[in-house]
PDB file of C-alpha atoms in Angstrom:
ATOM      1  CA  UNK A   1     -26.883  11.293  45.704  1.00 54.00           C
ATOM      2  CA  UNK A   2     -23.470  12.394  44.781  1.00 67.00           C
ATOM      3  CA  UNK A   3     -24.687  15.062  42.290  1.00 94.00           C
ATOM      4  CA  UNK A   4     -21.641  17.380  43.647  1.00 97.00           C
ATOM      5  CA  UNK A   5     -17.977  16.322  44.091  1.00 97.00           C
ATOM      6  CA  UNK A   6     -15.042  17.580  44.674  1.00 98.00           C
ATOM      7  CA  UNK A   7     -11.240  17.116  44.558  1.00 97.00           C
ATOM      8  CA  UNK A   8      -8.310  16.477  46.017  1.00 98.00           C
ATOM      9  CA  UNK A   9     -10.183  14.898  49.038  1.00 97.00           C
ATOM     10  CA  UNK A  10      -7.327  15.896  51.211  1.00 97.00           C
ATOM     11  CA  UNK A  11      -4.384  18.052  49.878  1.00 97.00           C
ATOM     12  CA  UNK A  12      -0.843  18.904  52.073  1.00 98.00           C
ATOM     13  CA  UNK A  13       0.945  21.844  50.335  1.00 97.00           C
ATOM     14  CA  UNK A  14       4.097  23.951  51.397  1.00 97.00           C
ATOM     15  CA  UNK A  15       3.504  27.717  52.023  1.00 98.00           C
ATOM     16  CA  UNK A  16       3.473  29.521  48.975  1.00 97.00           C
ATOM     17  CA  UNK A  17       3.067  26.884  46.524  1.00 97.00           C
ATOM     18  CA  UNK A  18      -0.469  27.339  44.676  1.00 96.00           C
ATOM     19  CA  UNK A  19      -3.333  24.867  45.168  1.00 97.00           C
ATOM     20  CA  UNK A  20      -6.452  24.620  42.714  1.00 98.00           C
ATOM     21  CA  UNK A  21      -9.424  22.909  44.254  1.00 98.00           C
ATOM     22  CA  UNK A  22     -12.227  21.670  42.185  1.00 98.00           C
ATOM     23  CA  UNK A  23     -15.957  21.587  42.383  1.00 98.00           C
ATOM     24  CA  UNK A  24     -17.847  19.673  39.842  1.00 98.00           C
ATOM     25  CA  UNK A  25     -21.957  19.272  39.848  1.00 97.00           C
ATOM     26  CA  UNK A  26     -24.445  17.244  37.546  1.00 96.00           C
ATOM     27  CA  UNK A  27     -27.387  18.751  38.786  1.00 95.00           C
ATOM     28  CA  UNK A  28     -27.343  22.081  36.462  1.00 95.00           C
ATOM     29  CA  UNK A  29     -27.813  24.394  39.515  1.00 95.00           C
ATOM     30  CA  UNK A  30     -27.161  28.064  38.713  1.00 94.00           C
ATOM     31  CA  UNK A  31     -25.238  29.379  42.179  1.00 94.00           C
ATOM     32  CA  UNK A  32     -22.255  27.147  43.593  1.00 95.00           C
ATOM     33  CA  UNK A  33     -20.100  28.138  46.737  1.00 95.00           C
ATOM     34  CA  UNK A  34     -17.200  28.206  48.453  1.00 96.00           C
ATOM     35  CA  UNK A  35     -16.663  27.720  51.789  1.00 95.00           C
ATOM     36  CA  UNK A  36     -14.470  27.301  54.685  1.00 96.00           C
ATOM     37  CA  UNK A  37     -14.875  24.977  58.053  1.00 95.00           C
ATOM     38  CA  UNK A  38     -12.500  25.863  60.903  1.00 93.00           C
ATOM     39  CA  UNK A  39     -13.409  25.233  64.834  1.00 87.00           C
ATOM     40  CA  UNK A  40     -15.016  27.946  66.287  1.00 79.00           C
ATOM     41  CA  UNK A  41     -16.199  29.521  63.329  1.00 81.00           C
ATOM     42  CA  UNK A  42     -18.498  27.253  61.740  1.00 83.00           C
ATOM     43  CA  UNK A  43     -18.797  27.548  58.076  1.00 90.00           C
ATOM     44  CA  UNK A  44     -17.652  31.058  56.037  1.00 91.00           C
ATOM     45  CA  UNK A  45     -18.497  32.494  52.917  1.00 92.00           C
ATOM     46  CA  UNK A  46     -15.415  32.624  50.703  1.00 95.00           C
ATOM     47  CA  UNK A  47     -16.903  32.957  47.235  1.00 95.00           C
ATOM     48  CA  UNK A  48     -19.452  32.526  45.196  1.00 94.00           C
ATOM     49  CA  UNK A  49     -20.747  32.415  41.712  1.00 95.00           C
ATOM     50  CA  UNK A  50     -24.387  33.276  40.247  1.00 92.00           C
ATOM     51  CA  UNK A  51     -23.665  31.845  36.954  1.00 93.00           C
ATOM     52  CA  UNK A  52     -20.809  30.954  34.430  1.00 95.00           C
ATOM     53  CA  UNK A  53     -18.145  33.737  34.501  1.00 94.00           C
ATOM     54  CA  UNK A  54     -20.060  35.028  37.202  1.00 95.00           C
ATOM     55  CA  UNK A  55     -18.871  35.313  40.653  1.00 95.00           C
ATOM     56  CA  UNK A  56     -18.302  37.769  43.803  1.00 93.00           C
ATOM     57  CA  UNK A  57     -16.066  37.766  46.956  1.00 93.00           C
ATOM     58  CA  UNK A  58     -18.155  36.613  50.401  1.00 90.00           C
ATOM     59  CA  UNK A  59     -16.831  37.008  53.910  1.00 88.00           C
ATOM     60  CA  UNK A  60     -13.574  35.701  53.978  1.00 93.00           C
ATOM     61  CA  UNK A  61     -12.105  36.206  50.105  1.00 95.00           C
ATOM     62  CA  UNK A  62      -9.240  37.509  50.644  1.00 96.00           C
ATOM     63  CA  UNK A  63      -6.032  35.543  49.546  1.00 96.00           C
ATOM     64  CA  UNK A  64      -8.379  33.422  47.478  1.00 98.00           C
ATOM     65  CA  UNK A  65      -9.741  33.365  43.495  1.00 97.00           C
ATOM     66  CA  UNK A  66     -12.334  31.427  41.629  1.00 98.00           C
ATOM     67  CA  UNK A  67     -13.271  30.836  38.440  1.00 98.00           C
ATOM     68  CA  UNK A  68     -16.111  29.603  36.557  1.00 98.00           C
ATOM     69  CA  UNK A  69     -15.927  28.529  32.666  1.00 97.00           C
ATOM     70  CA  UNK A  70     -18.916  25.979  32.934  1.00 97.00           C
ATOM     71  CA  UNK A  71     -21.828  25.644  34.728  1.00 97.00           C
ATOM     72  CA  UNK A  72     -20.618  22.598  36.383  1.00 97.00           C
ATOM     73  CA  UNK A  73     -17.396  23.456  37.127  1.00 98.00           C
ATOM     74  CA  UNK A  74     -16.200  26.009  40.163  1.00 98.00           C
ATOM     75  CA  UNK A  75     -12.613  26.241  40.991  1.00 98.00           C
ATOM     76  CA  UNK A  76     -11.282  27.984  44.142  1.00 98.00           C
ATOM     77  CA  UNK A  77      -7.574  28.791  43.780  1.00 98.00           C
ATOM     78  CA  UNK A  78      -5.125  29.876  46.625  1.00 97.00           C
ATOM     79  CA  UNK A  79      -2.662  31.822  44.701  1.00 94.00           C
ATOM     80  CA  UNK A  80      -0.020  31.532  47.670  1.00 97.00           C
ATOM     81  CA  UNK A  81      -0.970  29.119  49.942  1.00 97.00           C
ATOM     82  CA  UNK A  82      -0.704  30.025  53.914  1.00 97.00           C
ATOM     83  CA  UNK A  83      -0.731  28.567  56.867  1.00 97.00           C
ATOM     84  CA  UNK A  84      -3.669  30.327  58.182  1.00 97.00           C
ATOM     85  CA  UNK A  85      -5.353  28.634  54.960  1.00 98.00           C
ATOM     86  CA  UNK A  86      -5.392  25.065  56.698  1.00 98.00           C
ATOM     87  CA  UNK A  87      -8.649  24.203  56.815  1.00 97.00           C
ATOM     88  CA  UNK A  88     -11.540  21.919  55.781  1.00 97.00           C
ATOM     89  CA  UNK A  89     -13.170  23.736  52.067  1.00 98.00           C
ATOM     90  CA  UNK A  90     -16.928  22.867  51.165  1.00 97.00           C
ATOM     91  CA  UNK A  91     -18.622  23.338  48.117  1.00 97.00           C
ATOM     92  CA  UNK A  92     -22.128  23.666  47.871  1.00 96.00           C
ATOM     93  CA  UNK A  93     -24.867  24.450  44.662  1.00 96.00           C
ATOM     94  CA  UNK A  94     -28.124  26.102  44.180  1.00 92.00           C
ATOM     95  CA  UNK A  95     -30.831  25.986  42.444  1.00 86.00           C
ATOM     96  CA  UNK A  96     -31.937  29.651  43.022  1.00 82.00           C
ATOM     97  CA  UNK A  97     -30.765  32.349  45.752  1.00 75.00           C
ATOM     98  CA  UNK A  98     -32.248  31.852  49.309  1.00 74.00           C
ATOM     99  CA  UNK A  99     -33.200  28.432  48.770  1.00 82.00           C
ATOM    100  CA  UNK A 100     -31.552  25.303  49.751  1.00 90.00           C
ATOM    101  CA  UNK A 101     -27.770  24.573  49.409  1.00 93.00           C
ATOM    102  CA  UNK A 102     -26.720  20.990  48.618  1.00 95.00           C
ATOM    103  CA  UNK A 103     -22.974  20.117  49.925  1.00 96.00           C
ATOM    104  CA  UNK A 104     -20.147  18.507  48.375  1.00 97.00           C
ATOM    105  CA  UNK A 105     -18.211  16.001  50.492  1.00 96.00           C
ATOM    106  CA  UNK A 106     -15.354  18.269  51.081  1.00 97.00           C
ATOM    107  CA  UNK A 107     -11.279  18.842  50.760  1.00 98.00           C
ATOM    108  CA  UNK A 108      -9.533  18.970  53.801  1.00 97.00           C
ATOM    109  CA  UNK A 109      -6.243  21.214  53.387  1.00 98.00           C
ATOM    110  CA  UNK A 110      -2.750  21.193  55.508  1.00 98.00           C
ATOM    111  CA  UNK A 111      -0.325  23.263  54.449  1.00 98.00           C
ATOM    112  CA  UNK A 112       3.325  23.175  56.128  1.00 96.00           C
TER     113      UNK A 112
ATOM    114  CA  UNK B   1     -21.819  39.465  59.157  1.00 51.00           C
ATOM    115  CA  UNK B   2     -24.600  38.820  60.416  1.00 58.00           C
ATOM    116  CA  UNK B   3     -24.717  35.945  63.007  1.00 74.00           C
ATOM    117  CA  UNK B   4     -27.058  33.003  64.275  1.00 88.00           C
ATOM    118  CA  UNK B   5     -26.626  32.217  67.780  1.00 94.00           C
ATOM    119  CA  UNK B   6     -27.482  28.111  68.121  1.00 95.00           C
ATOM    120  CA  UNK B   7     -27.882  26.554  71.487  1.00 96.00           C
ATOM    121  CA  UNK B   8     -26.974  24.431  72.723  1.00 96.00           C
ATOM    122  CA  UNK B   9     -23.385  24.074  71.692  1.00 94.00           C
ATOM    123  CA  UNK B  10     -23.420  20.226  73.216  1.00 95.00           C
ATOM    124  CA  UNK B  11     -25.704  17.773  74.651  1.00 95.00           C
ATOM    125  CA  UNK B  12     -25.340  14.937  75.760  1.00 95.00           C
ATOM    126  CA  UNK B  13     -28.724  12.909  76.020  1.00 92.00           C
ATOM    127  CA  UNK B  14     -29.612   9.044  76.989  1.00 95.00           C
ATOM    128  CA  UNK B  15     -31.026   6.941  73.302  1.00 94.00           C
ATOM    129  CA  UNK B  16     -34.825   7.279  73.072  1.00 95.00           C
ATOM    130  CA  UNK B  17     -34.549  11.051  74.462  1.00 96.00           C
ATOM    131  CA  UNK B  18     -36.083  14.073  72.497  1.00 96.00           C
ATOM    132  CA  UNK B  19     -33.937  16.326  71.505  1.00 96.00           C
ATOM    133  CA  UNK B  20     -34.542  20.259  70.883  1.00 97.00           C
ATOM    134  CA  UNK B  21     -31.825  23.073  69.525  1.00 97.00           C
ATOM    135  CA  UNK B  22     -32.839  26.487  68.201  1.00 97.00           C
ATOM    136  CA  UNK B  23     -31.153  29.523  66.668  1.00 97.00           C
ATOM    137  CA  UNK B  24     -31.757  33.163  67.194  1.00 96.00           C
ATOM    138  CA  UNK B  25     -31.062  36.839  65.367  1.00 93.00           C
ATOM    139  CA  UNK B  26     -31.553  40.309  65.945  1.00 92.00           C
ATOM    140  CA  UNK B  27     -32.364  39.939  62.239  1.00 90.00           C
ATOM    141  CA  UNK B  28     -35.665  38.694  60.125  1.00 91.00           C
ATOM    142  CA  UNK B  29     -34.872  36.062  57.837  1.00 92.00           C
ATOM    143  CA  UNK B  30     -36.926  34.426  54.675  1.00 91.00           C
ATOM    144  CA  UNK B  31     -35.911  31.238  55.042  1.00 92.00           C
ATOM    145  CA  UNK B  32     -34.076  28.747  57.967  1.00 95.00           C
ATOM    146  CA  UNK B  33     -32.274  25.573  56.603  1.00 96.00           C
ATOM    147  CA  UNK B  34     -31.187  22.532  59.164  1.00 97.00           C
ATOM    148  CA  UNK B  35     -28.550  20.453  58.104  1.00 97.00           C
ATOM    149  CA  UNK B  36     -26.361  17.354  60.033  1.00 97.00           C
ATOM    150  CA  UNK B  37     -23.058  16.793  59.398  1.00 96.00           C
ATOM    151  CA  UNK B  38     -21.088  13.529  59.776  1.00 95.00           C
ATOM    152  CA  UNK B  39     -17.296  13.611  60.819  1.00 90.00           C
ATOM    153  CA  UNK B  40     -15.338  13.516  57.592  1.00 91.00           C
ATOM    154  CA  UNK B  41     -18.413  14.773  55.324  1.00 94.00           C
ATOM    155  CA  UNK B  42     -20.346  17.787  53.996  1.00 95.00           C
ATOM    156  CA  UNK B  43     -23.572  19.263  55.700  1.00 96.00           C
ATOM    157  CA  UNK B  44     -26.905  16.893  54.467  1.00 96.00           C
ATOM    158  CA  UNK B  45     -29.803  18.882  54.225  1.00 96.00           C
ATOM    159  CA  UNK B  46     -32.897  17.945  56.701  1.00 97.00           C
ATOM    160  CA  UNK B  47     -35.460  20.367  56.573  1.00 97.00           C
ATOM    161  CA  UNK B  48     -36.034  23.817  54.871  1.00 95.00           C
ATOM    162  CA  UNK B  49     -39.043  26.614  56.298  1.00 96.00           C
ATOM    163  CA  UNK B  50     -40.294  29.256  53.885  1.00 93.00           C
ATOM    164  CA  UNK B  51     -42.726  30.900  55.685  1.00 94.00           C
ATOM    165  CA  UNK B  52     -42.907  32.133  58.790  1.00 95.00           C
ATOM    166  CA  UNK B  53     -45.192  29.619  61.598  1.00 96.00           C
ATOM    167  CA  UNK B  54     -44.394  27.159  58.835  1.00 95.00           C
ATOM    168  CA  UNK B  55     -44.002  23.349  60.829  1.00 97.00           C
ATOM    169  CA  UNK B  56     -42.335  20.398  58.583  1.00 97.00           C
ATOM    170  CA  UNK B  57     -41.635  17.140  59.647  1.00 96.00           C
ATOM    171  CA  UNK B  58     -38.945  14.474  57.892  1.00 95.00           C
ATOM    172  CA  UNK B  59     -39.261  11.386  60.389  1.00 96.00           C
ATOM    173  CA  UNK B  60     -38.509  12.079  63.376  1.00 97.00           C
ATOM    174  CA  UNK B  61     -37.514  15.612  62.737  1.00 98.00           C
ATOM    175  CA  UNK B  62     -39.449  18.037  63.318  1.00 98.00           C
ATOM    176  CA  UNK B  63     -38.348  21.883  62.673  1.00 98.00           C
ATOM    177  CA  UNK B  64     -40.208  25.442  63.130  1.00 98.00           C
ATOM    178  CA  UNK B  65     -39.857  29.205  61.305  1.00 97.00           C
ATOM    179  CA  UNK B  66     -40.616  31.243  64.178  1.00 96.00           C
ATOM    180  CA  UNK B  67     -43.020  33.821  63.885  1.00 96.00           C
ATOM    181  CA  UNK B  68     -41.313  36.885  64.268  1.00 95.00           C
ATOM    182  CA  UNK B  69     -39.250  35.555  61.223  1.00 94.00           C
ATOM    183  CA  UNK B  70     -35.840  35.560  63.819  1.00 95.00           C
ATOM    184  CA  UNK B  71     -35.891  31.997  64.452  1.00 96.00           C
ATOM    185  CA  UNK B  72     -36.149  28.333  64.167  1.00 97.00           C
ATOM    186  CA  UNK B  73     -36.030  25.529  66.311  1.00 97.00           C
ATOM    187  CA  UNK B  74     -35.274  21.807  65.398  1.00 98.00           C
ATOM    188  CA  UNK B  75     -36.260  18.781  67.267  1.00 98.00           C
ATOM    189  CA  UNK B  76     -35.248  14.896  67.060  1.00 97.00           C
ATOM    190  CA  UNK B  77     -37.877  12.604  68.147  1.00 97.00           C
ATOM    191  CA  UNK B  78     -36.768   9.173  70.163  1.00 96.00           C
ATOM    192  CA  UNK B  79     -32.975   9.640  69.833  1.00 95.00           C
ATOM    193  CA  UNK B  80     -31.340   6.511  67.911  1.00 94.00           C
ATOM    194  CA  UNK B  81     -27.330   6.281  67.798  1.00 93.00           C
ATOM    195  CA  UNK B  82     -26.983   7.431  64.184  1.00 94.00           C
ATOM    196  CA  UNK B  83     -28.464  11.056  65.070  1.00 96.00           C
ATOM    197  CA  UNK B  84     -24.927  11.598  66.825  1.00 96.00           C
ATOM    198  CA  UNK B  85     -23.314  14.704  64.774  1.00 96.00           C
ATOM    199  CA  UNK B  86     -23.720  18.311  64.520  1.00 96.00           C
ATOM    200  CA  UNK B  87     -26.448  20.062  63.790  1.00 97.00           C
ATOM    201  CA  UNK B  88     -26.582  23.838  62.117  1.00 95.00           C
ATOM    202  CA  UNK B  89     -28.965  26.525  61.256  1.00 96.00           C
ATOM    203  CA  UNK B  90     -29.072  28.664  58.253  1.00 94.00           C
ATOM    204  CA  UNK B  91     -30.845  31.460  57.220  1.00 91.00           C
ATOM    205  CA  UNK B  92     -31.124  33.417  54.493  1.00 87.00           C
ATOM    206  CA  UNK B  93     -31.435  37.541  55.636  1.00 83.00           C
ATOM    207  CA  UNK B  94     -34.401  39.126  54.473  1.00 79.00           C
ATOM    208  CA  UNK B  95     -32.992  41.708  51.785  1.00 72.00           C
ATOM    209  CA  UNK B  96     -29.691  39.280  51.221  1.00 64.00           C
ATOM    210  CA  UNK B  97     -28.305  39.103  48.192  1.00 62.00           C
ATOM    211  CA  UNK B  98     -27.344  36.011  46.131  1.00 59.00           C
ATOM    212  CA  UNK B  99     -24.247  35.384  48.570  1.00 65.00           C
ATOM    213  CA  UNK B 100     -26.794  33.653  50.301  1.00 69.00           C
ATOM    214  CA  UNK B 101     -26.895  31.722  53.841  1.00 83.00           C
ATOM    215  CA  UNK B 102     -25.816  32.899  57.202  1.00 87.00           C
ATOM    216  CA  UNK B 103     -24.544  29.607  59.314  1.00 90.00           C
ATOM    217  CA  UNK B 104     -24.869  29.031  63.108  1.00 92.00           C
ATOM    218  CA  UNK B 105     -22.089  27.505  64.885  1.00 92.00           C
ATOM    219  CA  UNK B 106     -23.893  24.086  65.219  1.00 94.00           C
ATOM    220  CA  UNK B 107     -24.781  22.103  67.974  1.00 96.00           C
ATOM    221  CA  UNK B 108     -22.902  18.630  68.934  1.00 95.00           C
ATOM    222  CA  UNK B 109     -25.451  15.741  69.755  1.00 96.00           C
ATOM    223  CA  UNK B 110     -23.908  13.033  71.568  1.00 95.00           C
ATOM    224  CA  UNK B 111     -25.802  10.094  72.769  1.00 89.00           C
ATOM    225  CA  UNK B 112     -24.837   7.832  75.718  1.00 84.00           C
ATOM    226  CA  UNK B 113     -25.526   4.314  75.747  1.00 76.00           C
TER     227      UNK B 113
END
């Protein structure tokens, strides 16, 4: 049921290096989603997008960018990548807002 | 933002116990979400609710959309080994916008042999 993948897997960057992650989908859904995992704080918004070219900032967007060229495709950029960025980043798709959000397997992020 | 209060955070519970978690909000929600996660891997959905008294099972699991639309509840049926992860609530606020689901903090099941 892989119908939402993403890559690297697992990424270790230097501070202030930039890091493009990638979410790819076959399922045609109209919203994907960024998030971030960290202990203590469950999952966070960071951003999402309601459609190609079409995207907003969620709770924790700062120090972060995404784009969105095709449906399938969602890429969540960290311009200048921080320590305080370490973390585990899921993506997610939907078919419609409100209803269910299907996961991708995740990219788990260290940077020294 | 808005936040979902799960309990409980742990529990630890013998194989072939039922299980129960819930969240809670000051806020009304149109829809609660459960999903399990696996160490190393995303969040699988288990159940969605839609409406509010709305009861749907999926196995063993069997999950509630309280009435007063502020929360759910979740419960696992004869505990096996495999149920061992963590467990979260989402919602979706009544009167959100497309950014979508609020997350609880999860609750770790752990079974002893």
């Amino acid at each position: 049921d892989a119908g939402i993948t993403q890559s690297p897997r697992h990424k270790v960057t230097e501070t202030g290096t930039p890091v493009t992650l990638r979410c790819h989908q076959t399922e045609n859904h109209r919203y994907m989603y960024w998030y971030r995992q960290d202990p203590g704080h469950g999952l966070r918004l960071i951003h999402y997008s309601y459609g190609v070219k079409d995207t907003d900032k969620g709770e924790v967007s700062d120090g972060y960018s995404v784009s969105r060229s095709k449906t399938e495709d969602f890429l969540l950029t960290l311009e200048s990548a921080t320590s305080s960025q370490t973390s585990v980043y899921f993506c997610a798709m939907g078919l419609a807002q409100g209803y269910e959000q299907y996961f991708g397997p995740g990219t788990r992020l260290t940077v020294t | 933002g808005q936040q979902l209060n799960q309990s409980p955070q742990s529990m630890f519970i013998q194989e072939g116990e039922d299980v129960s978690m819930n969240c809670t909000s000051s806020s009304i929600f149109n829809t609660w979400l459960w999903y399990k996660q696996d160490p190393g891997e995303g969040p699988v959905l288990l159940i969605a609710l839609y409406k509010a008294g709305e009861l749907t099972s999926n196995g063993r699991l069997t999950a509630q959309f309280g009435i007063t639309r502020k929360d759910s509840f979740l419960n696992i049926s004869a505990s096996i080994p495999s149920d061992v992860g963590i467990y979260f609530c989402a919602g979706q606020l009544a009167g959100g916008g497309a950014d979508g689901l609020t997350f609880g903090k999860g609750t770790h099941l752990i079974i002893q042999p």
